PDB file of C-alpha atoms in Angstrom:
ATOM      1  CA  UNK A   4     -40.580-158.168 140.401  1.00 35.00           C
ATOM      2  CA  UNK A   5     -41.588-156.522 137.160  1.00 35.00           C
ATOM      3  CA  UNK A   6     -38.598-154.027 137.396  1.00 36.00           C
ATOM      4  CA  UNK A   7     -36.138-156.970 137.926  1.00 40.00           C
ATOM      5  CA  UNK A   8     -37.692-158.647 134.808  1.00 37.00           C
ATOM      6  CA  UNK A   9     -37.085-155.590 132.582  1.00 39.00           C
ATOM      7  CA  UNK A  10     -33.490-155.323 133.867  1.00 40.00           C
ATOM      8  CA  UNK A  11     -33.069-158.972 132.982  1.00 41.00           C
ATOM      9  CA  UNK A  12     -34.711-158.593 129.518  1.00 44.00           C
ATOM     10  CA  UNK A  13     -32.438-155.570 128.747  1.00 43.00           C
ATOM     11  CA  UNK A  14     -29.437-157.729 129.463  1.00 41.00           C
ATOM     12  CA  UNK A  15     -30.873-160.625 127.253  1.00 43.00           C
ATOM     13  CA  UNK A  16     -31.293-158.339 124.268  1.00 39.00           C
ATOM     14  CA  UNK A  17     -27.904-156.861 124.750  1.00 37.00           C
ATOM     15  CA  UNK A  18     -26.387-160.412 124.634  1.00 40.00           C
ATOM     16  CA  UNK A  19     -28.390-161.100 121.486  1.00 39.00           C
ATOM     17  CA  UNK A  20     -27.275-158.048 119.714  1.00 36.00           C
ATOM     18  CA  UNK A  21     -23.408-158.242 120.770  1.00 37.00           C
ATOM     19  CA  UNK A  22     -22.974-161.744 121.188  1.00 43.00           C
ATOM     20  CA  UNK A  23     -21.299-161.062 124.467  1.00 38.00           C
ATOM     21  CA  UNK A  24     -22.386-162.313 127.812  1.00 41.00           C
ATOM     22  CA  UNK A  25     -21.550-160.809 131.302  1.00 43.00           C
ATOM     23  CA  UNK A  26     -18.330-162.134 132.710  1.00 44.00           C
ATOM     24  CA  UNK A  27     -18.637-164.959 135.235  1.00 45.00           C
ATOM     25  CA  UNK A  28     -16.168-166.143 137.891  1.00 44.00           C
ATOM     26  CA  UNK A  29     -16.541-169.681 136.927  1.00 44.00           C
ATOM     27  CA  UNK A  30     -17.132-170.529 133.176  1.00 46.00           C
ATOM     28  CA  UNK A  31     -18.424-173.921 133.971  1.00 50.00           C
ATOM     29  CA  UNK A  32     -21.571-172.298 135.760  1.00 60.00           C
ATOM     30  CA  UNK A  33     -22.630-170.572 132.542  1.00 66.00           C
ATOM     31  CA  UNK A  34     -24.822-172.812 130.204  1.00 71.00           C
ATOM     32  CA  UNK A  35     -24.098-172.562 126.459  1.00 78.00           C
ATOM     33  CA  UNK A  36     -25.417-169.323 125.032  1.00 89.00           C
ATOM     34  CA  UNK A  37     -28.622-169.664 123.082  1.00 95.00           C
ATOM     35  CA  UNK A  38     -28.470-168.918 119.336  1.00 95.00           C
ATOM     36  CA  UNK A  39     -29.749-165.592 118.376  1.00 97.00           C
ATOM     37  CA  UNK A  40     -32.083-165.388 115.263  1.00 97.00           C
ATOM     38  CA  UNK A  41     -33.825-162.906 113.325  1.00 97.00           C
ATOM     39  CA  UNK A  42     -36.433-163.105 110.267  1.00 97.00           C
ATOM     40  CA  UNK A  43     -37.347-162.486 106.803  1.00 97.00           C
ATOM     41  CA  UNK A  44     -40.770-161.875 105.637  1.00 98.00           C
ATOM     42  CA  UNK A  45     -41.915-164.326 102.974  1.00 98.00           C
ATOM     43  CA  UNK A  46     -45.490-163.133 102.658  1.00 96.00           C
ATOM     44  CA  UNK A  47     -48.208-161.377 104.587  1.00 96.00           C
ATOM     45  CA  UNK A  48     -52.006-161.941 104.717  1.00 96.00           C
ATOM     46  CA  UNK A  49     -54.475-159.082 105.657  1.00 95.00           C
ATOM     47  CA  UNK A  50     -57.067-159.866 108.397  1.00 93.00           C
ATOM     48  CA  UNK A  51     -59.457-157.818 110.560  1.00 94.00           C
ATOM     49  CA  UNK A  52     -57.994-155.873 113.429  1.00 94.00           C
ATOM     50  CA  UNK A  53     -60.708-156.908 115.847  1.00 93.00           C
ATOM     51  CA  UNK A  54     -58.840-160.263 116.792  1.00 95.00           C
ATOM     52  CA  UNK A  55     -57.152-160.221 120.140  1.00 96.00           C
ATOM     53  CA  UNK A  56     -55.098-163.249 119.385  1.00 97.00           C
ATOM     54  CA  UNK A  57     -54.520-165.632 122.147  1.00 97.00           C
ATOM     55  CA  UNK A  58     -54.018-169.064 120.368  1.00 97.00           C
ATOM     56  CA  UNK A  59     -52.953-169.768 116.760  1.00 98.00           C
ATOM     57  CA  UNK A  60     -52.273-172.970 114.832  1.00 97.00           C
ATOM     58  CA  UNK A  61     -52.349-174.352 111.412  1.00 97.00           C
ATOM     59  CA  UNK A  62     -53.858-177.620 110.508  1.00 96.00           C
ATOM     60  CA  UNK A  63     -55.766-179.395 107.717  1.00 91.00           C
ATOM     61  CA  UNK A  64     -54.954-176.476 105.411  1.00 94.00           C
ATOM     62  CA  UNK A  65     -56.551-173.886 107.525  1.00 96.00           C
ATOM     63  CA  UNK A  66     -55.521-171.266 110.205  1.00 97.00           C
ATOM     64  CA  UNK A  67     -57.305-171.848 113.621  1.00 98.00           C
ATOM     65  CA  UNK A  68     -57.398-168.968 116.128  1.00 98.00           C
ATOM     66  CA  UNK A  69     -58.460-168.376 119.674  1.00 97.00           C
ATOM     67  CA  UNK A  70     -59.236-164.817 120.556  1.00 97.00           C
ATOM     68  CA  UNK A  71     -59.677-162.995 123.996  1.00 95.00           C
ATOM     69  CA  UNK A  72     -61.332-160.260 125.828  1.00 95.00           C
ATOM     70  CA  UNK A  73     -64.493-160.584 127.890  1.00 96.00           C
ATOM     71  CA  UNK A  74     -67.464-160.843 125.536  1.00 95.00           C
ATOM     72  CA  UNK A  75     -65.324-161.187 122.382  1.00 94.00           C
ATOM     73  CA  UNK A  76     -63.675-164.593 122.989  1.00 96.00           C
ATOM     74  CA  UNK A  77     -64.134-166.899 119.932  1.00 96.00           C
ATOM     75  CA  UNK A  78     -62.838-169.828 118.105  1.00 97.00           C
ATOM     76  CA  UNK A  79     -62.136-169.050 114.455  1.00 97.00           C
ATOM     77  CA  UNK A  80     -61.216-171.108 111.376  1.00 96.00           C
ATOM     78  CA  UNK A  81     -59.801-169.076 108.347  1.00 96.00           C
ATOM     79  CA  UNK A  82     -58.731-169.790 104.858  1.00 94.00           C
ATOM     80  CA  UNK A  83     -55.501-167.737 104.423  1.00 93.00           C
ATOM     81  CA  UNK A  84     -55.735-167.375 100.662  1.00 91.00           C
ATOM     82  CA  UNK A  85     -59.330-166.211 100.610  1.00 92.00           C
ATOM     83  CA  UNK A  86     -59.818-164.753 104.083  1.00 91.00           C
ATOM     84  CA  UNK A  87     -62.987-166.484 104.465  1.00 94.00           C
ATOM     85  CA  UNK A  88     -63.528-167.106 108.148  1.00 95.00           C
ATOM     86  CA  UNK A  89     -65.900-169.312 110.144  1.00 95.00           C
ATOM     87  CA  UNK A  90     -66.637-168.731 113.855  1.00 96.00           C
ATOM     88  CA  UNK A  91     -66.749-172.230 115.414  1.00 95.00           C
ATOM     89  CA  UNK A  92     -67.606-171.305 118.983  1.00 96.00           C
ATOM     90  CA  UNK A  93     -68.063-168.289 121.278  1.00 96.00           C
ATOM     91  CA  UNK A  94     -67.167-168.308 124.957  1.00 97.00           C
ATOM     92  CA  UNK A  95     -69.504-167.085 127.546  1.00 96.00           C
ATOM     93  CA  UNK A  96     -69.265-163.312 128.259  1.00 96.00           C
ATOM     94  CA  UNK A  97     -67.777-164.043 131.630  1.00 96.00           C
ATOM     95  CA  UNK A  98     -64.809-166.015 130.216  1.00 97.00           C
ATOM     96  CA  UNK A  99     -61.568-164.706 128.540  1.00 97.00           C
ATOM     97  CA  UNK A 100     -60.157-166.905 125.859  1.00 96.00           C
ATOM     98  CA  UNK A 101     -56.572-168.189 125.765  1.00 97.00           C
ATOM     99  CA  UNK A 102     -54.336-170.694 123.968  1.00 97.00           C
ATOM    100  CA  UNK A 103     -55.685-173.425 121.688  1.00 98.00           C
ATOM    101  CA  UNK A 104     -54.459-176.803 120.494  1.00 98.00           C
ATOM    102  CA  UNK A 105     -55.925-179.282 117.965  1.00 97.00           C
ATOM    103  CA  UNK A 106     -55.465-182.998 118.908  1.00 96.00           C
ATOM    104  CA  UNK A 107     -57.239-186.087 117.390  1.00 94.00           C
ATOM    105  CA  UNK A 108     -60.055-184.093 116.043  1.00 95.00           C
ATOM    106  CA  UNK A 109     -60.685-182.162 119.295  1.00 97.00           C
ATOM    107  CA  UNK A 110     -60.044-178.460 119.742  1.00 97.00           C
ATOM    108  CA  UNK A 111     -58.888-177.427 123.194  1.00 98.00           C
ATOM    109  CA  UNK A 112     -59.259-173.767 124.398  1.00 98.00           C
ATOM    110  CA  UNK A 113     -58.095-172.421 127.559  1.00 98.00           C
ATOM    111  CA  UNK A 114     -59.512-169.590 129.616  1.00 98.00           C
ATOM    112  CA  UNK A 115     -57.439-166.963 131.456  1.00 97.00           C
ATOM    113  CA  UNK A 116     -58.792-166.812 134.959  1.00 96.00           C
ATOM    114  CA  UNK A 117     -61.870-169.103 134.736  1.00 96.00           C
ATOM    115  CA  UNK A 118     -59.757-172.252 135.475  1.00 96.00           C
ATOM    116  CA  UNK A 119     -61.464-173.944 132.457  1.00 96.00           C
ATOM    117  CA  UNK A 120     -60.433-175.712 129.378  1.00 97.00           C
ATOM    118  CA  UNK A 121     -63.271-176.155 126.821  1.00 97.00           C
ATOM    119  CA  UNK A 122     -62.995-179.076 124.307  1.00 97.00           C
ATOM    120  CA  UNK A 123     -64.806-178.946 121.009  1.00 97.00           C
ATOM    121  CA  UNK A 124     -65.401-181.222 118.139  1.00 96.00           C
ATOM    122  CA  UNK A 125     -63.076-179.462 115.684  1.00 96.00           C
ATOM    123  CA  UNK A 126     -65.224-180.276 112.584  1.00 94.00           C
ATOM    124  CA  UNK A 127     -68.365-178.669 113.942  1.00 94.00           C
ATOM    125  CA  UNK A 128     -67.405-176.602 117.143  1.00 94.00           C
ATOM    126  CA  UNK A 129     -69.813-178.667 119.186  1.00 96.00           C
ATOM    127  CA  UNK A 130     -68.783-178.614 122.917  1.00 97.00           C
ATOM    128  CA  UNK A 131     -67.697-181.934 124.126  1.00 97.00           C
ATOM    129  CA  UNK A 132     -66.178-181.362 127.610  1.00 94.00           C
ATOM    130  CA  UNK A 133     -65.118-178.831 130.056  1.00 96.00           C
ATOM    131  CA  UNK A 134     -62.132-179.622 132.157  1.00 97.00           C
ATOM    132  CA  UNK A 135     -60.935-177.515 135.235  1.00 96.00           C
ATOM    133  CA  UNK A 136     -57.319-176.741 136.155  1.00 96.00           C
ATOM    134  CA  UNK A 137     -55.664-174.740 138.899  1.00 96.00           C
ATOM    135  CA  UNK A 138     -54.134-171.207 138.200  1.00 95.00           C
ATOM    136  CA  UNK A 139     -54.308-169.303 135.009  1.00 97.00           C
ATOM    137  CA  UNK A 140     -54.388-170.471 131.445  1.00 97.00           C
ATOM    138  CA  UNK A 141     -52.145-168.646 128.834  1.00 98.00           C
ATOM    139  CA  UNK A 142     -50.674-170.787 125.955  1.00 97.00           C
ATOM    140  CA  UNK A 143     -51.259-174.287 124.654  1.00 98.00           C
ATOM    141  CA  UNK A 144     -49.774-176.576 122.143  1.00 98.00           C
ATOM    142  CA  UNK A 145     -49.345-180.350 121.603  1.00 98.00           C
ATOM    143  CA  UNK A 146     -46.731-182.904 120.458  1.00 97.00           C
ATOM    144  CA  UNK A 147     -49.352-185.168 118.825  1.00 95.00           C
ATOM    145  CA  UNK A 148     -49.803-186.972 122.157  1.00 97.00           C
ATOM    146  CA  UNK A 149     -49.623-184.634 125.085  1.00 98.00           C
ATOM    147  CA  UNK A 150     -50.608-181.132 125.537  1.00 98.00           C
ATOM    148  CA  UNK A 151     -48.163-178.471 126.998  1.00 98.00           C
ATOM    149  CA  UNK A 152     -49.617-175.310 128.703  1.00 98.00           C
ATOM    150  CA  UNK A 153     -48.115-172.127 129.984  1.00 98.00           C
ATOM    151  CA  UNK A 154     -49.493-169.909 132.721  1.00 97.00           C
ATOM    152  CA  UNK A 155     -47.452-166.833 132.726  1.00 95.00           C
ATOM    153  CA  UNK A 156     -44.765-168.343 134.986  1.00 97.00           C
ATOM    154  CA  UNK A 157     -41.462-170.102 134.091  1.00 97.00           C
ATOM    155  CA  UNK A 158     -43.297-173.400 134.069  1.00 98.00           C
ATOM    156  CA  UNK A 159     -44.860-175.337 131.213  1.00 98.00           C
ATOM    157  CA  UNK A 160     -47.215-178.066 132.299  1.00 98.00           C
ATOM    158  CA  UNK A 161     -47.289-181.322 130.358  1.00 98.00           C
ATOM    159  CA  UNK A 162     -51.020-182.341 130.269  1.00 98.00           C
ATOM    160  CA  UNK A 163     -52.912-185.621 129.569  1.00 97.00           C
ATOM    161  CA  UNK A 164     -55.539-184.631 127.111  1.00 96.00           C
ATOM    162  CA  UNK A 165     -57.806-187.138 128.666  1.00 94.00           C
ATOM    163  CA  UNK A 166     -59.065-185.402 131.854  1.00 93.00           C
ATOM    164  CA  UNK A 167     -56.603-182.639 131.584  1.00 96.00           C
ATOM    165  CA  UNK A 168     -54.352-184.011 134.406  1.00 96.00           C
ATOM    166  CA  UNK A 169     -50.939-182.402 134.808  1.00 97.00           C
ATOM    167  CA  UNK A 170     -48.301-185.067 134.333  1.00 97.00           C
ATOM    168  CA  UNK A 171     -45.159-183.028 135.130  1.00 96.00           C
ATOM    169  CA  UNK A 172     -43.834-179.465 134.887  1.00 97.00           C
ATOM    170  CA  UNK A 173     -41.006-178.138 132.722  1.00 98.00           C
ATOM    171  CA  UNK A 174     -38.995-175.332 134.222  1.00 98.00           C
ATOM    172  CA  UNK A 175     -37.848-173.009 131.371  1.00 98.00           C
ATOM    173  CA  UNK A 176     -34.502-171.328 131.796  1.00 97.00           C
ATOM    174  CA  UNK A 177     -32.440-168.776 129.756  1.00 96.00           C
ATOM    175  CA  UNK A 178     -28.654-169.135 130.513  1.00 94.00           C
ATOM    176  CA  UNK A 179     -29.584-170.867 133.897  1.00 94.00           C
ATOM    177  CA  UNK A 180     -32.006-168.275 135.058  1.00 95.00           C
ATOM    178  CA  UNK A 181     -35.894-168.773 134.985  1.00 97.00           C
ATOM    179  CA  UNK A 182     -37.755-167.294 131.986  1.00 97.00           C
ATOM    180  CA  UNK A 183     -41.053-166.062 132.964  1.00 97.00           C
ATOM    181  CA  UNK A 184     -44.123-164.562 131.108  1.00 97.00           C
ATOM    182  CA  UNK A 185     -44.247-167.462 128.642  1.00 97.00           C
ATOM    183  CA  UNK A 186     -47.339-167.054 126.577  1.00 97.00           C
ATOM    184  CA  UNK A 187     -48.578-168.456 123.229  1.00 97.00           C
ATOM    185  CA  UNK A 188     -46.993-171.790 122.364  1.00 98.00           C
ATOM    186  CA  UNK A 189     -46.271-173.827 119.299  1.00 98.00           C
ATOM    187  CA  UNK A 190     -44.671-177.240 118.719  1.00 98.00           C
ATOM    188  CA  UNK A 191     -42.069-177.036 115.965  1.00 97.00           C
ATOM    189  CA  UNK A 192     -39.580-179.744 115.131  1.00 95.00           C
ATOM    190  CA  UNK A 193     -39.538-181.284 118.498  1.00 96.00           C
ATOM    191  CA  UNK A 194     -39.192-177.882 120.264  1.00 98.00           C
ATOM    192  CA  UNK A 195     -41.634-175.574 121.942  1.00 98.00           C
ATOM    193  CA  UNK A 196     -41.681-172.099 120.601  1.00 98.00           C
ATOM    194  CA  UNK A 197     -43.036-169.567 123.032  1.00 98.00           C
ATOM    195  CA  UNK A 198     -43.932-165.841 122.820  1.00 97.00           C
ATOM    196  CA  UNK A 199     -42.363-163.903 125.800  1.00 97.00           C
ATOM    197  CA  UNK A 200     -45.352-161.716 126.796  1.00 96.00           C
ATOM    198  CA  UNK A 201     -44.848-157.857 126.206  1.00 93.00           C
ATOM    199  CA  UNK A 202     -41.720-158.431 124.108  1.00 96.00           C
ATOM    200  CA  UNK A 203     -40.894-159.125 120.415  1.00 95.00           C
ATOM    201  CA  UNK A 204     -38.987-162.290 121.482  1.00 97.00           C
ATOM    202  CA  UNK A 205     -39.801-165.827 120.655  1.00 98.00           C
ATOM    203  CA  UNK A 206     -37.987-168.463 122.935  1.00 98.00           C
ATOM    204  CA  UNK A 207     -37.175-172.030 121.380  1.00 98.00           C
ATOM    205  CA  UNK A 208     -37.244-174.413 124.159  1.00 98.00           C
ATOM    206  CA  UNK A 209     -35.990-177.957 124.630  1.00 98.00           C
ATOM    207  CA  UNK A 210     -38.855-179.630 126.252  1.00 98.00           C
ATOM    208  CA  UNK A 211     -36.684-182.494 127.733  1.00 96.00           C
ATOM    209  CA  UNK A 212     -34.493-179.954 129.750  1.00 96.00           C
ATOM    210  CA  UNK A 213     -36.464-176.554 129.699  1.00 97.00           C
ATOM    211  CA  UNK A 214     -33.468-174.842 128.434  1.00 97.00           C
ATOM    212  CA  UNK A 215     -33.909-172.015 125.806  1.00 98.00           C
ATOM    213  CA  UNK A 216     -31.803-173.037 122.860  1.00 97.00           C
ATOM    214  CA  UNK A 217     -32.472-169.973 120.735  1.00 97.00           C
ATOM    215  CA  UNK A 218     -34.253-166.575 120.827  1.00 97.00           C
ATOM    216  CA  UNK A 219     -35.901-165.043 117.768  1.00 98.00           C
ATOM    217  CA  UNK A 220     -36.137-161.218 117.750  1.00 97.00           C
ATOM    218  CA  UNK A 221     -39.297-160.281 115.582  1.00 97.00           C
ATOM    219  CA  UNK A 222     -39.060-156.609 116.396  1.00 95.00           C
ATOM    220  CA  UNK A 223     -40.178-154.363 113.434  1.00 94.00           C
ATOM    221  CA  UNK A 224     -42.414-157.060 111.957  1.00 94.00           C
ATOM    222  CA  UNK A 225     -45.609-154.832 111.775  1.00 93.00           C
ATOM    223  CA  UNK A 226     -45.054-151.745 109.776  1.00 92.00           C
ATOM    224  CA  UNK A 227     -45.081-148.489 111.834  1.00 91.00           C
ATOM    225  CA  UNK A 228     -47.937-146.995 109.509  1.00 92.00           C
ATOM    226  CA  UNK A 229     -50.183-149.964 110.485  1.00 93.00           C
ATOM    227  CA  UNK A 230     -49.713-149.529 114.329  1.00 93.00           C
ATOM    228  CA  UNK A 231     -52.834-147.753 115.979  1.00 92.00           C
ATOM    229  CA  UNK A 232     -53.717-147.070 119.584  1.00 91.00           C
ATOM    230  CA  UNK A 233     -55.612-150.543 119.448  1.00 92.00           C
ATOM    231  CA  UNK A 234     -52.601-152.438 118.276  1.00 94.00           C
ATOM    232  CA  UNK A 235     -51.099-154.689 121.033  1.00 94.00           C
ATOM    233  CA  UNK A 236     -48.195-156.899 121.500  1.00 95.00           C
ATOM    234  CA  UNK A 237     -46.840-159.812 119.241  1.00 96.00           C
ATOM    235  CA  UNK A 238     -48.571-162.929 120.105  1.00 96.00           C
ATOM    236  CA  UNK A 239     -49.420-166.014 117.928  1.00 96.00           C
ATOM    237  CA  UNK A 240     -47.119-168.610 116.352  1.00 98.00           C
ATOM    238  CA  UNK A 241     -48.538-171.344 113.927  1.00 98.00           C
ATOM    239  CA  UNK A 242     -46.571-173.986 111.984  1.00 98.00           C
ATOM    240  CA  UNK A 243     -47.681-175.663 108.808  1.00 97.00           C
ATOM    241  CA  UNK A 244     -45.933-178.950 109.133  1.00 95.00           C
ATOM    242  CA  UNK A 245     -46.930-180.129 105.648  1.00 94.00           C
ATOM    243  CA  UNK A 246     -45.608-176.967 103.929  1.00 95.00           C
ATOM    244  CA  UNK A 247     -42.898-176.185 106.458  1.00 96.00           C
ATOM    245  CA  UNK A 248     -44.124-172.651 106.886  1.00 97.00           C
ATOM    246  CA  UNK A 249     -44.207-170.508 110.066  1.00 98.00           C
ATOM    247  CA  UNK A 250     -46.785-167.828 110.571  1.00 98.00           C
ATOM    248  CA  UNK A 251     -46.727-165.153 113.319  1.00 98.00           C
ATOM    249  CA  UNK A 252     -49.124-162.346 114.323  1.00 97.00           C
ATOM    250  CA  UNK A 253     -50.198-160.024 117.260  1.00 96.00           C
ATOM    251  CA  UNK A 254     -53.101-159.001 119.141  1.00 97.00           C
ATOM    252  CA  UNK A 255     -55.349-156.733 116.900  1.00 96.00           C
ATOM    253  CA  UNK A 256     -52.833-156.866 114.288  1.00 96.00           C
ATOM    254  CA  UNK A 257     -54.069-156.326 110.658  1.00 95.00           C
ATOM    255  CA  UNK A 258     -51.705-158.851 109.138  1.00 95.00           C
ATOM    256  CA  UNK A 259     -50.479-162.470 109.559  1.00 97.00           C
ATOM    257  CA  UNK A 260     -46.869-162.928 108.441  1.00 97.00           C
ATOM    258  CA  UNK A 261     -45.266-165.908 106.934  1.00 98.00           C
ATOM    259  CA  UNK A 262     -41.513-165.761 108.069  1.00 97.00           C
ATOM    260  CA  UNK A 263     -38.289-167.531 107.372  1.00 97.00           C
ATOM    261  CA  UNK A 264     -36.080-167.680 110.613  1.00 97.00           C
ATOM    262  CA  UNK A 265     -32.371-166.810 109.926  1.00 96.00           C
ATOM    263  CA  UNK A 266     -29.718-167.486 112.565  1.00 93.00           C
ATOM    264  CA  UNK A 267     -27.355-164.679 113.160  1.00 90.00           C
TER     265      UNK A 267
END
């Protein structure tokens, strides 16, 4: 399955670069081609390289981050300008932290294979609840009312935050084909932005249809001279709704980037 995915991804990148799609016998079978986008770096902020970023969001003038790895999974709150960072919570050593979301004063944090979502009081980091769910936990975001969760498949679950019950599932497709390995999520302008794991691509998804409306190629974001054996993949999207700013980073990256998205 992994080999087929990489063949599919190569075709996706070729389409993004050339604007040409493979010929089809019936044009009506081919959904409208997603827009292809690139980026411009507006500003970058240094940070420690020991943060295996799994969840990222911007709210209340601060950057909130959930990190992974067994024995290293934490919830952090950082002032971007000063770099001052506060650890709000630390997961048990047996749990691998994943995506986060902030909703109505509560901070939700998924775990990878422990089937647990921990809910904290955002102001203090005090644990309020622990919910269970089936399958793996990857990315998490919200629309102000509901939570949206990825699990590494082509599905995004719509979650009731009270009780963490799955209300429905969105099937994500790119040109009519399932798009898998959806990872960290962010809600921006009524759309779900998703990192596609192990790639430099971000998919912009219509939550009502699951269709990928645009792809953003963030390749080359981290300078080569800052890439070390510890540097891992692009992962982490945060949106400052008040300032209309988009931030992206990666696992164990030494920078967070504010970017402007440009349609090709």
